[in-house]
Every structure is written in structure tokens, then in C-alpha cells.
mmCIF file of C-alpha atoms and ligand atoms in Angstrom:
data_model
loop_
_atom_site.group_PDB
_atom_site.id
_atom_site.type_symbol
_atom_site.label_atom_id
_atom_site.label_comp_id
_atom_site.label_asym_id
_atom_site.label_seq_id
_atom_site.Cartn_x
_atom_site.Cartn_y
_atom_site.Cartn_z
ATOM 1 C CA MET A 1 62.055 -72.769 48.871
ATOM 2 C CA PRO A 2 64.240 -72.284 45.775
ATOM 3 C CA SER A 3 62.581 -74.000 42.731
ATOM 4 C CA SER A 4 63.093 -75.093 39.230
ATOM 5 C CA LEU A 5 60.207 -74.078 36.892
ATOM 6 C CA ALA A 6 59.476 -74.416 33.162
ATOM 7 C CA CYS A 7 56.975 -72.625 31.064
ATOM 8 C CA VAL A 8 56.144 -74.339 27.827
ATOM 9 C CA ASN A 9 53.912 -72.233 25.493
ATOM 10 C CA GLY A 10 52.518 -70.466 28.522
ATOM 11 C CA LYS A 11 51.822 -73.490 30.649
ATOM 12 C CA VAL A 12 54.008 -73.289 33.962
ATOM 13 C CA THR A 13 55.042 -76.556 35.793
ATOM 14 C CA ALA A 14 57.919 -77.957 37.767
ATOM 15 C CA ALA A 15 60.881 -78.017 35.430
ATOM 16 C CA GLU A 16 61.126 -81.854 35.698
ATOM 17 C CA GLU A 17 57.464 -82.058 34.560
ATOM 18 C CA ALA A 18 57.503 -79.928 31.622
ATOM 19 C CA THR A 19 57.049 -81.677 28.315
ATOM 20 C CA VAL A 20 57.475 -81.125 24.611
ATOM 21 C CA SER A 21 55.923 -83.182 21.851
ATOM 22 C CA VAL A 22 58.231 -86.010 20.109
ATOM 23 C CA LEU A 23 57.065 -84.379 16.893
ATOM 24 C CA ASP A 24 58.801 -81.194 17.786
ATOM 25 C CA ASN A 25 61.349 -80.067 15.312
ATOM 26 C CA GLY A 26 63.720 -79.264 18.015
ATOM 27 C CA PHE A 27 63.745 -82.771 19.264
ATOM 28 C CA ALA A 28 63.801 -84.229 15.840
ATOM 29 C CA PHE A 29 66.223 -82.052 14.167
ATOM 30 C CA GLY A 30 67.808 -79.599 16.802
ATOM 31 C CA ASP A 31 65.731 -77.077 14.792
ATOM 32 C CA ALA A 32 65.752 -74.684 17.579
ATOM 33 C CA VAL A 33 67.683 -71.801 19.097
ATOM 34 C CA TYR A 34 68.590 -70.971 22.700
ATOM 35 C CA GLU A 35 70.096 -68.539 25.230
ATOM 36 C CA THR A 36 71.381 -69.027 28.562
ATOM 37 C CA LEU A 37 71.384 -66.166 31.064
ATOM 38 C CA ARG A 38 72.022 -65.585 34.764
ATOM 39 C CA THR A 39 70.633 -63.278 37.164
ATOM 40 C CA TYR A 40 72.541 -60.650 39.377
ATOM 41 C CA GLY A 41 70.546 -59.374 42.288
ATOM 42 C CA GLY A 42 67.582 -61.515 41.132
ATOM 43 C CA ARG A 43 67.344 -59.851 37.697
ATOM 44 C CA PRO A 44 68.516 -60.959 34.369
ATOM 45 C CA PHE A 45 71.771 -59.716 33.007
ATOM 46 C CA HIS A 46 71.635 -58.035 29.625
ATOM 47 C CA LEU A 47 68.324 -59.557 28.729
ATOM 48 C CA ASP A 48 68.184 -57.083 25.835
ATOM 49 C CA ARG A 49 71.377 -58.557 24.135
ATOM 50 C CA HIS A 50 70.283 -62.021 24.777
ATOM 51 C CA LEU A 51 66.787 -61.534 23.243
ATOM 52 C CA ALA A 52 68.336 -59.837 20.262
ATOM 53 C CA ARG A 53 70.709 -62.742 19.688
ATOM 54 C CA LEU A 54 67.868 -65.133 20.180
ATOM 55 C CA ARG A 55 65.715 -63.284 17.620
ATOM 56 C CA ALA A 56 68.843 -63.091 15.176
ATOM 57 C CA SER A 57 69.651 -66.958 15.583
ATOM 58 C CA ALA A 58 66.026 -67.806 14.788
ATOM 59 C CA ALA A 59 66.043 -65.431 11.771
ATOM 60 C CA ARG A 60 69.066 -67.311 10.394
ATOM 61 C CA LEU A 61 67.008 -70.538 10.512
ATOM 62 C CA GLY A 62 64.088 -68.708 9.117
ATOM 63 C CA PHE A 63 61.537 -68.567 11.933
ATOM 64 C CA ASP A 64 60.314 -65.849 14.301
ATOM 65 C CA VAL A 65 60.434 -66.252 18.095
ATOM 66 C CA GLY A 66 57.253 -64.166 18.420
ATOM 67 C CA PRO A 67 56.373 -61.115 20.209
ATOM 68 C CA GLU A 68 58.964 -60.058 22.831
ATOM 69 C CA GLU A 69 56.946 -58.314 25.680
ATOM 70 C CA ASP A 70 54.131 -60.929 25.796
ATOM 71 C CA GLY A 71 56.077 -63.909 24.453
ATOM 72 C CA LEU A 72 59.407 -63.659 26.349
ATOM 73 C CA ARG A 73 59.980 -60.681 28.888
ATOM 74 C CA ARG A 74 56.631 -61.170 30.704
ATOM 75 C CA PRO A 75 56.875 -64.903 31.063
ATOM 76 C CA LEU A 76 60.307 -64.587 32.314
ATOM 77 C CA ASP A 77 59.358 -62.070 34.903
ATOM 78 C CA ASP A 78 56.532 -64.116 35.950
ATOM 79 C CA LEU A 79 58.752 -67.318 36.187
ATOM 80 C CA LEU A 80 61.379 -65.432 38.153
ATOM 81 C CA ALA A 81 58.809 -64.061 40.634
ATOM 82 C CA ARG A 82 57.236 -67.499 41.034
ATOM 83 C CA ALA A 83 60.534 -69.426 41.552
ATOM 84 C CA GLY A 84 61.812 -66.961 44.272
ATOM 85 C CA ASN A 85 65.519 -67.963 43.886
ATOM 86 C CA ALA A 86 68.146 -65.608 45.149
ATOM 87 C CA GLU A 87 69.937 -65.941 41.876
ATOM 88 C CA SER A 88 68.638 -67.932 38.837
ATOM 89 C CA TYR A 89 69.816 -69.774 35.841
ATOM 90 C CA ILE A 90 67.825 -68.993 32.922
ATOM 91 C CA ARG A 91 67.273 -70.918 29.584
ATOM 92 C CA PHE A 92 65.165 -69.879 26.622
ATOM 93 C CA ILE A 93 64.590 -72.468 24.001
ATOM 94 C CA VAL A 94 62.568 -71.655 20.944
ATOM 95 C CA SER A 95 62.012 -74.347 18.231
ATOM 96 C CA ARG A 96 60.326 -73.890 14.843
ATOM 97 C CA GLY A 97 57.395 -75.799 16.264
ATOM 98 C CA ARG A 98 55.624 -79.164 16.069
ATOM 99 C CA GLY A 99 55.810 -80.848 12.729
ATOM 100 C CA ASP A 100 55.584 -84.489 11.278
ATOM 101 C CA LEU A 101 59.230 -85.714 11.457
ATOM 102 C CA SER A 102 59.616 -84.786 7.743
ATOM 103 C CA TYR A 103 61.508 -81.879 6.032
ATOM 104 C CA ASP A 104 58.006 -80.452 5.026
ATOM 105 C CA PHE A 105 58.196 -77.535 7.216
ATOM 106 C CA GLY A 106 55.141 -76.051 5.838
ATOM 107 C CA ARG A 107 53.206 -78.170 8.249
ATOM 108 C CA VAL A 108 55.025 -77.036 11.298
ATOM 109 C CA GLN A 109 53.035 -75.391 13.941
ATOM 110 C CA GLY A 110 55.028 -73.050 15.997
ATOM 111 C CA PRO A 111 57.075 -71.681 17.411
ATOM 112 C CA THR A 112 57.411 -73.740 20.626
ATOM 113 C CA LEU A 113 58.661 -71.525 23.358
ATOM 114 C CA VAL A 114 60.331 -73.066 26.451
ATOM 115 C CA LEU A 115 61.665 -71.161 29.393
ATOM 116 C CA VAL A 116 63.316 -72.753 32.330
ATOM 117 C CA VAL A 117 64.345 -70.955 35.640
ATOM 118 C CA ARG A 118 66.299 -72.821 38.316
ATOM 119 C CA PRO A 119 68.559 -71.785 41.187
ATOM 120 C CA LEU A 120 71.924 -70.743 40.005
ATOM 121 C CA VAL A 121 74.826 -72.869 40.854
ATOM 122 C CA PRO A 122 77.878 -70.696 40.519
ATOM 123 C CA MET A 123 81.212 -71.891 39.316
ATOM 124 C CA PRO A 124 83.236 -73.078 42.356
ATOM 125 C CA ALA A 125 85.552 -70.347 43.739
ATOM 126 C CA ALA A 126 88.583 -72.597 43.399
ATOM 127 C CA PHE A 127 88.203 -72.517 39.449
ATOM 128 C CA TYR A 128 89.054 -68.756 39.734
ATOM 129 C CA GLU A 129 91.539 -69.279 42.357
ATOM 130 C CA GLU A 130 93.286 -72.018 40.691
ATOM 131 C CA GLY A 131 92.248 -72.039 36.936
ATOM 132 C CA VAL A 132 90.629 -74.809 34.936
ATOM 133 C CA LEU A 133 92.018 -77.434 32.695
ATOM 134 C CA LEU A 134 91.659 -76.855 28.752
ATOM 135 C CA ALA A 135 92.285 -79.399 26.007
ATOM 136 C CA VAL A 136 92.442 -78.544 22.483
ATOM 137 C CA ALA A 137 90.120 -80.844 20.731
ATOM 138 C CA SER A 138 90.592 -82.745 17.608
ATOM 139 C CA VAL A 139 87.121 -81.968 16.465
ATOM 140 C CA ARG A 140 87.040 -78.815 14.573
ATOM 141 C CA ARG A 141 84.591 -75.991 15.126
ATOM 142 C CA ASN A 142 81.759 -76.251 12.446
ATOM 143 C CA HIS A 143 82.633 -74.450 9.258
ATOM 144 C CA PRO A 144 80.430 -71.249 8.926
ATOM 145 C CA ASP A 145 79.561 -72.506 5.421
ATOM 146 C CA ALA A 146 78.082 -75.497 6.975
ATOM 147 C CA LEU A 147 76.446 -74.597 10.264
ATOM 148 C CA ASP A 148 77.583 -71.079 11.298
ATOM 149 C CA PRO A 149 78.744 -70.917 14.936
ATOM 150 C CA ALA A 150 77.224 -67.419 15.121
ATOM 151 C CA ILE A 151 73.781 -69.163 15.215
ATOM 152 C CA LYS A 152 73.176 -70.242 18.672
ATOM 153 C CA SER A 153 71.180 -73.302 17.809
ATOM 154 C CA CYS A 154 70.342 -76.354 19.898
ATOM 155 C CA ASN A 155 72.161 -78.465 17.295
ATOM 156 C CA LEU A 156 75.022 -78.867 19.689
ATOM 157 C CA LEU A 157 76.655 -82.095 18.569
ATOM 158 C CA ASN A 158 79.800 -80.250 17.438
ATOM 159 C CA ASN A 159 80.309 -78.912 20.904
ATOM 160 C CA LEU A 160 79.198 -82.040 22.600
ATOM 161 C CA LEU A 161 81.823 -84.199 20.576
ATOM 162 C CA ALA A 162 84.479 -81.868 21.579
ATOM 163 C CA THR A 163 83.427 -81.735 25.244
ATOM 164 C CA ARG A 164 83.386 -85.471 25.279
ATOM 165 C CA GLU A 165 86.974 -85.532 24.024
ATOM 166 C CA ALA A 166 88.099 -83.024 26.416
ATOM 167 C CA ARG A 167 86.507 -84.602 29.439
ATOM 168 C CA ALA A 168 87.958 -87.971 28.477
ATOM 169 C CA ARG A 169 91.406 -86.282 28.684
ATOM 170 C CA GLY A 170 90.591 -84.962 32.037
ATOM 171 C CA ALA A 171 90.030 -81.286 31.044
ATOM 172 C CA PHE A 172 87.069 -79.105 31.940
ATOM 173 C CA GLU A 173 86.572 -77.276 28.764
ATOM 174 C CA ALA A 174 87.375 -78.149 25.099
ATOM 175 C CA VAL A 175 88.998 -75.394 22.936
ATOM 176 C CA LEU A 176 87.866 -75.922 19.249
ATOM 177 C CA LEU A 177 90.084 -74.843 16.247
ATOM 178 C CA ASN A 178 88.472 -73.687 13.098
ATOM 179 C CA ALA A 179 89.115 -75.406 9.636
ATOM 180 C CA ALA A 180 92.139 -73.226 9.137
ATOM 181 C CA GLY A 181 93.679 -74.346 12.423
ATOM 182 C CA ASP A 182 93.267 -71.079 14.171
ATOM 183 C CA VAL A 183 91.707 -70.939 17.739
ATOM 184 C CA ALA A 184 87.836 -70.440 17.414
ATOM 185 C CA GLU A 185 86.389 -70.820 20.834
ATOM 186 C CA GLY A 186 85.596 -72.931 23.701
ATOM 187 C CA ALA A 187 82.715 -75.563 23.540
ATOM 188 C CA GLY A 188 80.771 -73.260 25.573
ATOM 189 C CA SER A 189 82.840 -70.264 25.921
ATOM 190 C CA ASN A 190 85.010 -67.534 24.048
ATOM 191 C CA VAL A 191 88.805 -67.593 24.445
ATOM 192 C CA PHE A 192 91.317 -64.937 25.354
ATOM 193 C CA ALA A 193 95.146 -65.225 25.525
ATOM 194 C CA VAL A 194 97.275 -62.478 27.308
ATOM 195 C CA LYS A 195 100.937 -61.914 26.266
ATOM 196 C CA ALA A 196 102.904 -58.913 27.714
ATOM 197 C CA GLY A 197 99.961 -57.357 29.123
ATOM 198 C CA VAL A 198 97.865 -57.430 25.738
ATOM 199 C CA ALA A 199 94.772 -59.579 25.635
ATOM 200 C CA ARG A 200 93.952 -60.989 22.335
ATOM 201 C CA THR A 201 90.660 -62.906 21.190
ATOM 202 C CA PRO A 202 89.725 -64.400 17.892
ATOM 203 C CA PRO A 203 87.742 -62.080 15.603
ATOM 204 C CA LEU A 204 84.037 -62.991 14.755
ATOM 205 C CA SER A 205 85.533 -64.005 11.320
ATOM 206 C CA ALA A 206 87.178 -67.042 12.961
ATOM 207 C CA GLY A 207 83.564 -68.527 12.940
ATOM 208 C CA ILE A 208 82.573 -68.292 16.422
ATOM 209 C CA LEU A 209 79.559 -67.360 18.629
ATOM 210 C CA ALA A 210 79.363 -63.487 19.245
ATOM 211 C CA GLY A 211 79.517 -64.080 22.976
ATOM 212 C CA ILE A 212 77.947 -61.439 25.118
ATOM 213 C CA THR A 213 80.549 -61.729 27.851
ATOM 214 C CA ARG A 214 83.265 -61.455 25.244
ATOM 215 C CA GLN A 215 81.489 -58.349 24.055
ATOM 216 C CA VAL A 216 81.180 -56.787 27.372
ATOM 217 C CA VAL A 217 84.936 -57.648 28.192
ATOM 218 C CA LEU A 218 86.004 -55.867 24.926
ATOM 219 C CA GLU A 219 84.036 -52.739 26.164
ATOM 220 C CA LEU A 220 85.347 -52.843 29.717
ATOM 221 C CA ALA A 221 88.949 -53.498 29.048
ATOM 222 C CA PRO A 222 90.128 -49.936 28.169
ATOM 223 C CA ALA A 223 88.669 -48.506 31.491
ATOM 224 C CA ALA A 224 90.140 -51.525 33.241
ATOM 225 C CA GLY A 225 93.543 -50.452 32.035
ATOM 226 C CA VAL A 226 93.836 -53.559 29.577
ATOM 227 C CA THR A 227 94.689 -53.407 25.949
ATOM 228 C CA VAL A 228 92.511 -55.855 23.916
ATOM 229 C CA ARG A 229 92.539 -56.890 20.448
ATOM 230 C CA GLU A 230 90.506 -59.186 18.202
ATOM 231 C CA GLU A 231 93.051 -60.950 16.377
ATOM 232 C CA ALA A 232 93.544 -64.516 14.887
ATOM 233 C CA LEU A 233 95.224 -66.691 17.442
ATOM 234 C CA ARG A 234 97.167 -69.979 16.658
ATOM 235 C CA PRO A 235 97.265 -72.812 19.030
ATOM 236 C CA ALA A 236 100.853 -71.889 19.884
ATOM 237 C CA ASP A 237 99.574 -68.587 20.975
ATOM 238 C CA LEU A 238 97.668 -70.188 23.754
ATOM 239 C CA ARG A 239 100.557 -72.438 24.698
ATOM 240 C CA GLU A 240 103.008 -69.425 24.880
ATOM 241 C CA ALA A 241 100.533 -67.091 26.448
ATOM 242 C CA ASP A 242 101.170 -65.555 29.993
ATOM 243 C CA GLU A 243 97.382 -66.042 30.805
ATOM 244 C CA VAL A 244 94.370 -67.625 29.164
ATOM 245 C CA PHE A 245 90.860 -67.156 30.092
ATOM 246 C CA LEU A 246 87.362 -68.127 28.927
ATOM 247 C CA THR A 247 84.409 -65.980 28.928
ATOM 248 C CA SER A 248 80.674 -66.810 29.173
ATOM 249 C CA THR A 249 77.544 -66.022 30.994
ATOM 250 C CA LEU A 250 78.214 -68.588 33.576
ATOM 251 C CA LYS A 251 81.872 -68.528 33.515
ATOM 252 C CA GLU A 252 82.274 -64.814 33.531
ATOM 253 C CA CYS A 253 86.241 -64.660 33.200
ATOM 254 C CA LEU A 254 87.478 -68.015 34.133
ATOM 255 C CA PRO A 255 91.246 -68.463 34.124
ATOM 256 C CA ALA A 256 92.959 -71.506 32.565
ATOM 257 C CA ARG A 257 95.668 -73.583 34.539
ATOM 258 C CA THR A 258 96.782 -75.811 31.840
ATOM 259 C CA ILE A 259 96.454 -76.436 28.104
ATOM 260 C CA ASP A 260 96.671 -80.160 27.146
ATOM 261 C CA GLY A 261 98.491 -80.836 30.528
ATOM 262 C CA VAL A 262 101.041 -77.900 30.074
ATOM 263 C CA PRO A 263 100.908 -74.893 32.491
ATOM 264 C CA VAL A 264 99.664 -71.609 31.230
ATOM 265 C CA GLY A 265 102.339 -69.018 32.091
ATOM 266 C CA THR A 266 103.104 -69.437 36.015
ATOM 267 C CA GLY A 267 100.269 -72.113 36.136
ATOM 268 C CA ARG A 268 98.401 -69.560 38.399
ATOM 269 C CA PRO A 269 95.607 -67.236 37.403
ATOM 270 C CA GLY A 270 97.156 -63.849 36.225
ATOM 271 C CA PRO A 271 96.526 -60.091 36.943
ATOM 272 C CA VAL A 272 94.934 -59.206 33.599
ATOM 273 C CA THR A 273 92.369 -61.979 34.001
ATOM 274 C CA ARG A 274 91.573 -60.806 37.565
ATOM 275 C CA ARG A 275 91.266 -57.226 36.607
ATOM 276 C CA LEU A 276 88.767 -57.993 33.964
ATOM 277 C CA LEU A 277 86.844 -60.300 36.136
ATOM 278 C CA ASP A 278 86.746 -57.701 38.918
ATOM 279 C CA ALA A 279 85.456 -55.080 36.173
ATOM 280 C CA TYR A 280 82.912 -57.590 34.835
ATOM 281 C CA ARG A 281 81.547 -58.342 38.332
ATOM 282 C CA ARG A 282 81.239 -54.553 38.953
ATOM 283 C CA TYR A 283 79.452 -54.071 35.828
ATOM 284 C CA ALA A 284 77.118 -56.994 35.785
ATOM 285 C CA PRO A 285 74.676 -56.056 38.608
ATOM 286 C CA ALA A 286 74.101 -52.518 37.259
ATOM 287 C CA HIS A 287 73.129 -54.234 33.867
ATOM 288 C CA SER A 288 70.770 -56.569 35.310
ATOM 289 C CA VAL A 289 67.338 -55.095 35.190
HETATM 290 C C1 PLP B 1 79.983 -71.983 21.598
HETATM 291 C C2 PLP B 1 79.798 -70.855 22.600
HETATM 292 N N1 PLP B 1 80.620 -69.961 22.498
HETATM 293 C C3 PLP B 1 80.529 -68.863 23.225
HETATM 294 C C4 PLP B 1 79.835 -68.805 24.527
HETATM 295 C C5 PLP B 1 79.725 -67.571 25.393
HETATM 296 O O1 PLP B 1 78.597 -66.955 25.110
HETATM 297 P P1 PLP B 1 78.000 -65.875 26.049
HETATM 298 O O2 PLP B 1 79.135 -64.979 26.799
HETATM 299 O O3 PLP B 1 76.924 -64.923 25.427
HETATM 300 O O4 PLP B 1 77.464 -66.689 27.317
HETATM 301 C C6 PLP B 1 78.826 -69.866 24.591
HETATM 302 C C7 PLP B 1 77.885 -69.766 25.682
HETATM 303 O O5 PLP B 1 77.185 -70.728 25.841
HETATM 304 C C8 PLP B 1 78.957 -70.910 23.663
HETATM 305 O O6 PLP B 1 78.096 -71.926 23.750
#
């Protein structure tokens, strides 16, 4: 029987029964960091990179996620074994801890460590065959001087507002621009545009999350015969692209069919996206340990 399990500070329960204090800073302030992973062949993909980013995100907020082996890796192995799913969705959430609803963080006892494992629900195959609908949101990506998108924090209102707007317009994913009007990233993904066979994605300096899928695609592209560049993209670059695709842990390389209702290229997923998706799917099982 596949199952959804959670581990909160070492206590394992069914995911729906797991609880965190109402005084937790994660609940009160979004003062928490997280990672979403998935398994290939039952093992987590690039756990090393995800744990490094989790630690780096927490360090930017000024707290420590605790010991890696005992606090993070072993509980994950334990939960994956207990859940027994063919493939799992994995979420780490680490908050600063339990406080008193004030900004007096000296009183916070933490961190609070939450781990959720549940059966993976893959993206529908039709999404890869037909592409998904994108909308450029009016909501801009947080300015890095205010709340740096490089921090993968649970303070997700910026992403949520953009997603609400995109969904209201019938789109699957919002694309957010930065304060300068350049393309930043998707609400839960990084963005690539392909023109004349060259793939381009905004640089980290555009104010984005350093996506692990994005980085893997950058690494795999040369061997897949694709030229890829980190370069600023204007919204017009998306509209005029031959292909646009999103990258994320759960989306892998997901082609776009339309942007704001206008077809991307031929309106069908293109060969560069396909080649990178194939390369990614060949790479992923070998890097899931
Ligand atoms: C805002 C944002 N950008 C990019 C990504 C892609 O990151 P990754 O490839 O590490 O999953 C995510 C994933 O959740 C995200 O939330």
C-alpha cells in the first residue's frame, strides 16, 4: 500500500495527522525554508544538491538546519523505506522553531524539522506531448534587496499571488518578471527560451532561484548538442521564441504551448526541449542514490 508519511522532529505519523505548533515561526511568519525532491527508482534525485541549498537558504535567514546525517538523511531513508512507494514526492521543511509570536527570536526553540513523503503523482504525459499554458503575471518577482528569490523560503506569497493570477487567466504556470521588466522565472520553475536552436535562460543575477533542474540542464546541454546561454530575456524574447520550456524537480523539462494565449513557435513542443528532456531523464536515475 503506497502511503503518505510525515516526520516532525523525529516523530513519524501519517502525513495528514502530523502537526506543528501554532507558535511555530514557520506558521507565524513563513520563517522557514524548504526543498521539494522526487525519487527515480525509489531513491532521491540529487539529495546532495538539495540539502546544500536547504542549508544555504537557512543560513541566509540566520538559522541552522542541524546535523545532516542524523537530522536529514537518515530520517529520509527511514521514511522512504516505511512508505514503500514505487516513486515518492519528498518535502523537507525546516523552520527557525517555536517562538512566541513576537520578533523576539532569542526565545525561539528550534529548528522544527518536517519531512513529508508521499506517492509521486507525475505530470500528465499530455503536458509533454502538447505543452502547457503560461501567463506573464502582473505581479513582479520579489526584488532581491527585499526578499531574495535565491532563498527557497516558505514565505511564498509572491509565488502564490502570481499563480492565482495565472490560473484565473486559465494558465498552468505564471511567469514572473523582475523589477527591471526582464523575465525572472516561473512561480515554481525556471524558464528557458529557444531561438534558432540556441537555448537561453535568465542569469542568477536576474533575481531567481538557482534551480537544480536548471543547473543540470545547463550541464547536460553541450553533450545533448544544444548551445545554452545564461542571458537576460525580455518578455518579447518569450513571445518570439521557437520553443519555451520550464524546468523544475517535478516538471523536469516541460514545454509551453502558449504564452498569454499566443502560440509559442509552431504551438507544438519543439525538438530542443525534447532532446533536453530525454537527456535529463537518462541522467536522473543515475544520480538518484
Ligand atoms: C520559484 C522557483 N523557481 C525555480 C524552481 C525550480 O527549482 P528546482 O529545479 O530546484 O526544483 C522552483 C521549484 O520549486 C521554484 O519554486
